Coordinates of C-alpha atoms in Angstrom, one line a residue:
M1 CA -6.5 -0.2 9.8
R2 CA -3.2 -0.1 8.1
Q3 CA -1.0 3.0 8.9
I4 CA -0.4 3.6 5.2
F5 CA -4.1 3.9 4.6
R6 CA -4.4 6.4 7.5
I7 CA -1.4 8.5 6.1
T8 CA -3.1 8.5 2.7
L9 CA -6.3 9.8 4.2
F10 CA -4.3 12.5 6.0
F11 CA -2.7 13.7 2.7
A12 CA -6.1 13.7 1.0
D13 CA -7.6 15.9 3.7
F14 CA -4.9 18.5 3.6
L15 CA -4.7 18.9 -0.2
P16 CA -6.0 22.5 -0.2
L17 CA -3.5 23.5 2.5
F18 CA -0.6 21.9 0.6
L19 CA -1.6 23.7 -2.6
I20 CA -1.7 27.0 -0.9
F21 CA 1.7 26.5 0.7
Y22 CA 3.1 25.3 -2.6
F23 CA 1.9 28.3 -4.6
I24 CA 2.9 30.9 -2.0
E25 CA 6.3 29.4 -1.2
F26 CA 7.4 28.4 -4.8
D27 CA 5.6 31.2 -6.7
F28 CA 4.4 28.8 -9.4
S29 CA 7.9 27.7 -10.2
I30 CA 8.7 24.0 -10.5
N31 CA 10.0 22.4 -7.3
Y32 CA 10.1 18.6 -7.2
Y33 CA 9.5 18.3 -3.4
G34 CA 6.4 20.6 -3.6
I35 CA 5.1 18.7 -6.7
L36 CA 5.7 15.4 -4.8
V37 CA 3.6 16.5 -1.8
V38 CA 0.8 18.0 -3.9
G39 CA 0.9 15.0 -6.2
L40 CA 0.6 12.6 -3.3
S41 CA -2.2 14.6 -1.8
A42 CA -4.1 14.7 -5.2
A43 CA -3.5 10.9 -5.7
S44 CA -4.9 10.4 -2.2
N45 CA -8.1 12.2 -3.1
L46 CA -8.4 10.1 -6.2
A47 CA -8.1 7.0 -4.0
W48 CA -10.9 8.4 -1.8
Y49 CA -13.0 8.9 -5.0
A50 CA -12.3 5.4 -6.2
M51 CA -13.1 3.9 -2.8
L52 CA -16.5 5.7 -2.6
R53 CA -17.3 4.9 -6.3
D54 CA -16.5 1.2 -6.0
A55 CA -17.9 0.4 -2.6
N56 CA -21.3 -0.8 -3.9
K57 CA -19.5 -3.5 -6.0
Y58 CA -18.8 -5.5 -2.8
G59 CA -22.3 -5.7 -1.5
Y60 CA -23.7 -4.3 1.7
E61 CA -24.8 -5.2 5.2
E62 CA -28.0 -4.0 6.9
Y63 CA -27.6 -2.6 10.4
T64 CA -30.0 -1.3 13.0
V65 CA -29.1 2.2 14.0
V66 CA -29.5 2.9 17.7
D67 CA -28.1 6.5 17.8
T68 CA -26.5 8.8 15.3
E69 CA -24.5 12.0 15.6
D70 CA -23.5 14.3 12.7
R71 CA -19.8 15.1 13.2
G72 CA -19.0 17.2 10.0
S73 CA -19.0 20.6 11.6
Q74 CA -17.1 19.4 14.7
Y75 CA -14.4 17.8 12.4
M76 CA -14.2 20.9 10.2
S77 CA -13.6 23.2 13.2
Y78 CA -11.0 20.7 14.5
I79 CA -9.1 20.8 11.2
V80 CA -9.3 24.5 10.8
S81 CA -8.0 25.2 14.2
Y82 CA -4.8 23.3 13.5
A83 CA -4.5 24.3 9.8
A84 CA -4.8 28.0 10.8
T85 CA -1.4 27.9 12.4
I86 CA 0.3 27.0 9.1
P87 CA -0.2 30.1 6.9
P88 CA 2.0 32.4 9.0
I89 CA 4.8 29.8 8.6
V90 CA 5.1 30.7 4.9
L91 CA 6.3 34.2 6.0
I92 CA 9.4 32.5 7.5
S93 CA 11.7 32.2 4.6
G94 CA 14.3 29.6 3.8
V95 CA 15.2 26.4 5.5
V96 CA 13.7 27.5 8.9
G97 CA 10.3 27.9 7.2
Y98 CA 10.5 24.4 5.7
V99 CA 11.6 22.8 9.0
V100 CA 8.8 24.5 10.9
F101 CA 6.3 23.5 8.3
V102 CA 7.5 19.8 8.4
I103 CA 7.4 19.8 12.2
I104 CA 3.8 21.1 12.3
I105 CA 2.7 18.6 9.6
L106 CA 4.3 15.7 11.5
I107 CA 2.6 16.8 14.8
L108 CA -0.7 17.0 12.9
L109 CA -0.1 13.6 11.3
S110 CA 0.7 12.0 14.6
M111 CA -2.5 13.4 16.2
Y112 CA -4.6 12.9 13.1
V113 CA -4.0 9.2 12.3
N114 CA -5.0 8.1 15.8
N115 CA -8.3 9.9 15.9
D116 CA -11.6 9.4 14.2
V117 CA -11.3 12.9 12.6
L118 CA -9.1 11.0 10.1
F119 CA -12.2 9.9 8.1
Y120 CA -13.3 13.5 7.6
N121 CA -12.3 14.8 4.2
P122 CA -13.2 18.5 3.8
L123 CA -13.4 18.1 0.0
L124 CA -16.4 15.8 0.2
P125 CA -19.2 18.0 1.8
P126 CA -19.4 20.2 -1.3
F127 CA -20.4 16.9 -3.1
G128 CA -23.2 16.3 -0.6
Y129 CA -21.5 13.8 1.7
R130 CA -22.1 13.9 5.5
F131 CA -20.0 12.4 8.2
M132 CA -21.7 10.6 11.1
R133 CA -20.8 8.6 14.1
V134 CA -23.4 5.8 14.4
K135 CA -24.1 3.4 17.2
I136 CA -25.4 0.2 15.8
K137 CA -27.4 -2.5 17.6
E138 CA -25.1 -5.2 16.1
G139 CA -22.2 -4.0 18.2
G140 CA -20.3 -0.8 18.7
E141 CA -19.9 2.6 17.1
V142 CA -18.9 3.0 13.5
F143 CA -18.1 6.0 11.3
V144 CA -20.5 6.5 8.3
I145 CA -20.1 8.6 5.2
G146 CA -23.2 9.2 3.2
K147 CA -25.4 11.6 1.3
K148 CA -28.5 10.8 3.4
T149 CA -29.1 11.2 7.1
I150 CA -29.8 8.2 9.2
K151 CA -32.7 8.1 11.6
Q152 CA -32.5 6.6 15.0
N153 CA -34.1 3.1 15.4
S154 CA -34.1 2.5 11.7
K155 CA -32.4 0.0 9.4
A156 CA -29.5 1.2 7.2
K157 CA -27.7 -0.5 4.3
M158 CA -24.0 0.2 4.5
H159 CA -20.9 -0.8 2.6
L160 CA -17.8 -1.6 4.6
L161 CA -14.9 0.5 3.4
D162 CA -12.4 -0.3 6.2
D163 CA -12.4 -1.5 9.8
S164 CA -15.0 0.9 11.2
L165 CA -15.6 3.0 8.2
F166 CA -18.8 2.5 6.2
L167 CA -20.5 4.1 3.2
L168 CA -24.2 4.6 3.5
D169 CA -26.1 3.0 0.6
D170 CA -27.9 5.6 -1.6

């Protein structure tokens, strides 16, 4: 998977955090750096939406599911544990606060893009999406996003979104 795609997913996942930081730090005033980060994050979420909306245009493959594990709650706790360190940073004013924020974001980014938690977007569960790690008979484990659950030893129609990321056919 291309690194730019992974970085885009990272920014999409942390949109709520960036919005909170922007509004607390800049007190609703216009700051071009803040607008750039929030805009990039919002654009990343629009890219997620377009990817999920257009996936069925490219056909699907049918796979035999050997095992499935719902990973949504595990991923959410993982994200929250790291994101919880960021709000106290906004209490540090000035350049030091910005530097600390950027350092923590870079640490999160380096850990995040090399992990399967990357595919988890906390803005999708309210729309009914689930996040599953699925072992398929045709070879290996894949990450599946879908609105339905997948049963073991069943056939599932999936749209390929990226290397090991699939969207479950509704």
